[in-house]
Amino acid sequence: MSDSACPNVGIIYNDAKPVAEKTAADLVEQLSARGCRVTSTTGSGGILGCSRLNHPVCSSPLEQLVPPGFDPSLDFAIVLGGDGTVLSAFRQLAPIGVPLLTVNTGHMGFLTEIYLSQLPAAIEQLLAGNFSVESRSMLEVRVFRDDDPLWEVLCLNEMVLHREPMTSMCHFEVAIGHHSPVDIAADGIILSTPTGSTAYALSSGGPVIAPEVPVLQLAPICPHSLASRALVFSETEPVTIFSATQNPIVMVVDGNAGCYVQPDDRVRVNRSAYSAQFIRLQPPEFFRILREKLGWGLPHIAKPTSVELP
């Protein structure tokens, strides 16, 4: 905590959601009245958008996404929105190591810690310093052309390379660490963190990975071979991907940032020195979240032994 009686607080909110915008304004007023230094911004600064074929560079250096007024002196930040806002907020604040309390004002909210109705009690808990911080791995994704960096982004969930809608199946040459490159024929490939294992990778048949396991996952999308299945390997291994396809392919990171990748480009992915710092108000219970959000491990309800016909 800061030396003052009340901590320094940052607020990031989804300005496309009126309830998040109003809650942010109310929090600024309430916390300022209690003597806190409060800085607020929208989550839009962490959404990089997508590049175009004739303008491939659309991103900023990782550290330049930190919003004005936000710095390491912040004791914590509060994020108001859905999972997209959470992903954006970590891209903005991970470089300065500020822990975030994630508040769900969206729908699924798989990455959020509490619902909006729980926020008043959570604020008291935060101000009392009664919380823990869970660190989760992030990735640094870069695109190179002739050894010149074109594009880079910080990633919490996954990096996806896939074909254009009107093109055929792609071939990817993937080199993991010092191992020999492998060729994967598929509609696309997903490289995910444990946090991202419950997102797109799960829909593509990959395993669920507990957040504390220090691994990455490579999952093919609609592979051509029955032998092409998800691969789990150490997060210390850097990954280099070449497209062995004549047409441009598309890269999307965390669902809200992307660029075109040309046949001669290479994509380089490694674990970032930055990590996502999640504030936990109670001990993390990953299986409970799987059960509540995805229905995993719910008790089986047997069918009746007999049906009485009308």
Coordinates of N, CA and C in Angstrom, one line a residue, residues 160-275:
V160 N -3.8 -16.4 -32.6 CA -4.4 -17.3 -33.6 C -3.9 -16.9 -35.0
L161 N -3.5 -17.9 -35.8 CA -3.2 -17.7 -37.2 C -4.2 -18.5 -38.0
H162 N -4.9 -17.9 -38.9 CA -5.8 -18.7 -39.7 C -5.9 -18.1 -41.1
R163 N -6.5 -18.9 -42.0 CA -6.7 -18.6 -43.4 C -7.7 -17.5 -43.6
E164 N -7.6 -16.8 -44.7 CA -8.7 -15.9 -45.1 C -9.9 -16.7 -45.4
P165 N -11.1 -16.1 -45.3 CA -12.3 -16.9 -45.5 C -12.4 -17.5 -46.9
M166 N -11.9 -16.9 -47.9 CA -12.1 -17.4 -49.3 C -10.9 -18.2 -49.8
T167 N -9.9 -18.5 -48.9 CA -8.8 -19.2 -49.3 C -8.9 -20.7 -48.8
S168 N -7.9 -21.5 -49.3 CA -8.0 -22.9 -48.9 C -7.2 -23.2 -47.6
M169 N -7.1 -24.4 -47.2 CA -6.4 -24.8 -46.0 C -4.9 -24.3 -46.1
C170 N -4.4 -24.0 -44.9 CA -3.0 -23.5 -44.8 C -2.0 -24.5 -44.3
H171 N -0.7 -24.3 -44.6 CA 0.4 -25.1 -44.1 C 1.2 -24.1 -43.2
F172 N 1.5 -24.6 -42.0 CA 2.3 -23.8 -41.1 C 3.6 -24.6 -40.7
E173 N 4.7 -24.0 -40.7 CA 5.9 -24.6 -40.2 C 6.2 -24.0 -38.9
V174 N 6.2 -24.8 -37.9 CA 6.3 -24.4 -36.5 C 7.6 -25.0 -35.8
A175 N 8.4 -24.1 -35.3 CA 9.6 -24.5 -34.5 C 9.4 -24.1 -33.1
I176 N 9.5 -25.1 -32.2 CA 9.4 -24.8 -30.8 C 10.7 -25.0 -30.1
G177 N 11.3 -24.0 -29.6 CA 12.6 -24.0 -28.9 C 13.7 -24.6 -29.8
H178 N 14.4 -25.5 -29.3 CA 15.5 -26.1 -30.1 C 15.1 -27.3 -30.9
H179 N 13.8 -27.7 -30.8 CA 13.3 -28.9 -31.5 C 13.2 -28.7 -33.0
S180 N 13.2 -29.7 -33.8 CA 13.0 -29.7 -35.2 C 11.7 -29.1 -35.6
P181 N 11.6 -28.3 -36.6 CA 10.3 -27.7 -37.1 C 9.4 -28.8 -37.5
V182 N 8.1 -28.6 -37.3 CA 7.0 -29.5 -37.8 C 6.1 -28.8 -38.7
D183 N 5.5 -29.5 -39.6 CA 4.5 -29.0 -40.6 C 3.1 -29.3 -40.1
I184 N 2.2 -28.3 -40.1 CA 0.9 -28.6 -39.7 C 0.0 -28.0 -40.8
A185 N -0.9 -28.9 -41.3 CA -1.9 -28.5 -42.4 C -3.2 -28.4 -41.7
A186 N -3.8 -27.2 -41.7 CA -5.0 -26.9 -41.0 C -5.6 -25.6 -41.4
D187 N -6.8 -25.3 -41.0 CA -7.4 -24.0 -41.2 C -6.7 -22.9 -40.4
G188 N -6.1 -23.3 -39.4 CA -5.4 -22.4 -38.5 C -4.7 -23.0 -37.3
I189 N -4.0 -22.3 -36.6 CA -3.4 -22.8 -35.3 C -3.6 -21.8 -34.2
I190 N -3.7 -22.3 -33.0 CA -3.8 -21.5 -31.8 C -2.7 -21.7 -30.9
L191 N -2.0 -20.7 -30.4 CA -1.0 -20.8 -29.4 C -1.6 -20.1 -28.1
S192 N -1.8 -20.8 -27.1 CA -2.5 -20.2 -25.9 C -1.7 -20.4 -24.6
T193 N -2.0 -19.5 -23.7 CA -1.5 -19.6 -22.3 C -2.5 -20.5 -21.5
P194 N -2.1 -20.9 -20.3 CA -3.1 -21.7 -19.5 C -4.4 -20.9 -19.3
T195 N -4.3 -19.5 -19.2 CA -5.5 -18.7 -19.1 C -6.4 -18.9 -20.3
G196 N -5.7 -18.9 -21.5 CA -6.5 -19.0 -22.8 C -6.9 -20.4 -23.1
S197 N -6.5 -21.4 -22.3 CA -6.9 -22.8 -22.6 C -8.4 -23.0 -22.4
T198 N -9.1 -22.1 -21.7 CA -10.5 -22.3 -21.6 C -11.3 -21.4 -22.6
A199 N -10.6 -20.8 -23.6 CA -11.2 -20.0 -24.6 C -11.2 -20.7 -25.9
Y200 N -10.6 -20.1 -26.9 CA -10.7 -20.6 -28.3 C -10.0 -22.0 -28.4
A201 N -9.0 -22.2 -27.6 CA -8.3 -23.5 -27.7 C -9.2 -24.6 -27.2
L202 N -10.0 -24.4 -26.2 CA -10.9 -25.4 -25.7 C -11.9 -25.7 -26.8
S203 N -12.4 -24.7 -27.5 CA -13.4 -25.0 -28.6 C -12.8 -25.8 -29.7
S204 N -11.5 -25.8 -29.8 CA -10.8 -26.5 -30.9 C -10.3 -27.9 -30.4
G205 N -10.7 -28.3 -29.3 CA -10.4 -29.6 -28.8 C -9.2 -29.7 -27.9
G206 N -8.6 -28.6 -27.5 CA -7.5 -28.6 -26.6 C -7.9 -28.9 -25.1
P207 N -6.9 -29.2 -24.3 CA -7.2 -29.5 -22.9 C -7.4 -28.3 -22.1
V208 N -8.1 -28.3 -21.0 CA -8.1 -27.3 -20.0 C -6.8 -27.4 -19.1
I209 N -6.1 -26.3 -19.0 CA -4.9 -26.3 -18.2 C -5.0 -25.3 -17.0
A210 N -4.7 -25.8 -15.8 CA -4.8 -25.0 -14.6 C -3.8 -23.8 -14.7
P211 N -4.2 -22.7 -14.2 CA -3.5 -21.4 -14.4 C -2.0 -21.5 -13.9
E212 N -1.8 -22.3 -12.9 CA -0.4 -22.2 -12.3 C 0.5 -23.2 -13.0
V213 N 0.1 -23.9 -14.0 CA 1.0 -24.8 -14.7 C 1.8 -24.1 -15.7
P214 N 3.1 -24.1 -15.6 CA 4.0 -23.2 -16.5 C 4.2 -23.8 -17.9
V215 N 3.1 -23.8 -18.7 CA 3.2 -24.4 -20.0 C 2.5 -23.5 -21.0
L216 N 2.7 -23.8 -22.3 CA 1.9 -23.2 -23.4 C 1.2 -24.4 -24.2
Q217 N 0.3 -24.0 -25.0 CA -0.5 -25.0 -25.7 C -0.6 -24.6 -27.2
L218 N -0.3 -25.5 -28.1 CA -0.4 -25.3 -29.5 C -1.6 -26.3 -30.0
A219 N -2.6 -25.6 -30.5 CA -3.8 -26.4 -31.0 C -4.1 -26.1 -32.4
P220 N -4.2 -27.1 -33.3 CA -4.6 -26.9 -34.7 C -6.1 -26.7 -34.8
I221 N -6.5 -25.9 -35.8 CA -8.0 -25.7 -36.0 C -8.3 -26.5 -37.3
C222 N -9.2 -27.4 -37.1 CA -9.7 -28.3 -38.2 C -8.5 -28.8 -39.0
P223 N -7.6 -29.6 -38.3 CA -6.4 -30.1 -39.0 C -6.8 -31.2 -40.1
H224 N -5.9 -31.3 -41.1 CA -6.1 -32.2 -42.2 C -5.7 -33.6 -41.7
S225 N -4.9 -33.8 -40.8 CA -4.5 -35.1 -40.3 C -5.1 -35.5 -39.0
L226 N -5.5 -36.7 -38.8 CA -6.0 -37.2 -37.5 C -4.9 -37.2 -36.5
A227 N -3.7 -37.2 -36.9 CA -2.5 -37.2 -35.9 C -2.2 -35.8 -35.4
S228 N -2.8 -34.8 -36.0 CA -2.6 -33.4 -35.5 C -3.5 -33.1 -34.4
R229 N -2.9 -33.1 -33.2 CA -3.7 -32.8 -32.0 C -3.0 -31.7 -31.1
A230 N -3.6 -31.2 -30.1 CA -3.0 -30.2 -29.3 C -1.8 -30.7 -28.6
L231 N -0.8 -29.8 -28.5 CA 0.5 -30.1 -27.9 C 0.8 -29.1 -26.8
V232 N 1.2 -29.7 -25.7 CA 1.5 -28.9 -24.5 C 3.0 -28.9 -24.2
F233 N 3.6 -27.8 -24.0 CA 5.1 -27.8 -23.8 C 5.4 -26.6 -22.9
S234 N 6.7 -26.6 -22.5 CA 7.2 -25.6 -21.5 C 7.0 -24.2 -22.0
E235 N 6.6 -23.3 -21.1 CA 6.5 -21.9 -21.5 C 7.8 -21.2 -21.7
T236 N 8.9 -21.9 -21.3 CA 10.2 -21.3 -21.6 C 10.7 -21.4 -23.0
E237 N 10.0 -22.2 -23.8 CA 10.4 -22.5 -25.2 C 9.8 -21.4 -26.1
P238 N 10.6 -20.6 -26.8 CA 10.1 -19.7 -27.8 C 9.5 -20.4 -29.0
V239 N 8.6 -19.8 -29.6 CA 7.9 -20.4 -30.8 C 8.1 -19.5 -32.0
T240 N 8.5 -20.1 -33.1 CA 8.6 -19.4 -34.4 C 7.7 -20.1 -35.4
I241 N 6.9 -19.3 -36.1 CA 5.9 -19.8 -37.0 C 6.1 -19.2 -38.4
F242 N 6.2 -20.0 -39.4 CA 6.3 -19.5 -40.8 C 5.0 -20.0 -41.5
S243 N 4.5 -19.2 -42.4 CA 3.4 -19.6 -43.2 C 3.9 -20.2 -44.5
A244 N 3.6 -21.5 -44.8 CA 4.0 -22.1 -46.0 C 2.9 -22.1 -47.0
T245 N 2.2 -20.9 -47.0 CA 1.0 -20.7 -47.9 C 1.3 -19.5 -48.8
Q246 N 0.9 -19.6 -50.0 CA 1.2 -18.5 -51.0 C 0.4 -17.2 -50.7
N247 N -0.8 -17.3 -50.1 CA -1.6 -16.2 -49.9 C -1.4 -15.6 -48.4
P248 N -1.7 -14.4 -48.2 CA -1.6 -13.8 -46.9 C -2.6 -14.5 -45.9
I249 N -2.2 -14.7 -44.7 CA -3.1 -15.2 -43.7 C -3.3 -14.1 -42.6
V250 N -4.2 -14.4 -41.7 CA -4.6 -13.4 -40.7 C -4.1 -13.9 -39.3
M251 N -3.6 -13.0 -38.5 CA -3.3 -13.2 -37.1 C -4.2 -12.4 -36.2
V252 N -4.8 -13.0 -35.2 CA -5.7 -12.3 -34.3 C -5.2 -12.7 -32.9
V253 N -5.0 -11.6 -32.0 CA -4.5 -11.8 -30.6 C -5.6 -11.4 -29.7
D254 N -6.0 -12.3 -28.8 CA -7.0 -12.0 -27.7 C -8.3 -11.5 -28.3
G255 N -8.6 -11.8 -29.6 CA -9.8 -11.5 -30.2 C -10.1 -10.1 -30.5
N256 N -9.1 -9.2 -30.2 CA -9.3 -7.8 -30.5 C -8.1 -7.0 -31.1
A257 N -7.2 -7.8 -31.6 CA -6.0 -7.1 -32.3 C -5.5 -8.1 -33.3
G258 N -5.1 -7.5 -34.5 CA -4.6 -8.5 -35.5 C -3.9 -7.8 -36.6
C259 N -3.3 -8.6 -37.4 CA -2.6 -8.1 -38.6 C -2.5 -9.2 -39.7
Y260 N -2.2 -8.8 -40.9 CA -2.0 -9.8 -42.0 C -0.5 -10.3 -41.9
V261 N -0.3 -11.5 -42.2 CA 1.0 -12.2 -42.2 C 1.2 -12.6 -43.6
Q262 N 2.3 -12.1 -44.3 CA 2.6 -12.5 -45.6 C 3.4 -13.8 -45.7
P263 N 3.5 -14.4 -46.8 CA 4.2 -15.7 -46.9 C 5.7 -15.6 -46.4
D264 N 6.3 -14.5 -46.6 CA 7.7 -14.4 -46.2 C 7.9 -13.9 -44.8
D265 N 6.8 -13.6 -44.1 CA 6.9 -13.1 -42.7 C 7.1 -14.3 -41.8
R266 N 7.6 -14.0 -40.6 CA 7.6 -15.0 -39.5 C 7.1 -14.4 -38.2
V267 N 6.4 -15.2 -37.5 CA 5.8 -14.8 -36.2 C 6.6 -15.4 -35.1
R268 N 7.0 -14.6 -34.1 CA 7.8 -15.0 -33.0 C 7.0 -14.8 -31.7
V269 N 6.9 -15.9 -30.9 CA 6.1 -15.8 -29.7 C 6.9 -16.3 -28.5
N270 N 6.9 -15.6 -27.4 CA 7.6 -16.1 -26.2 C 6.9 -15.6 -25.0
R271 N 7.2 -16.2 -23.9 CA 6.5 -15.8 -22.6 C 7.1 -14.4 -22.3
S272 N 6.2 -13.5 -21.9 CA 6.6 -12.1 -21.6 C 7.2 -12.0 -20.2
A273 N 8.1 -11.0 -20.0 CA 8.6 -10.7 -18.7 C 7.5 -10.1 -17.9
Y274 N 6.4 -9.6 -18.5 CA 5.3 -9.0 -17.8 C 4.3 -10.1 -17.6
S275 N 3.5 -9.9 -16.5 CA 2.5 -10.9 -16.2 C 1.2 -10.2 -15.8

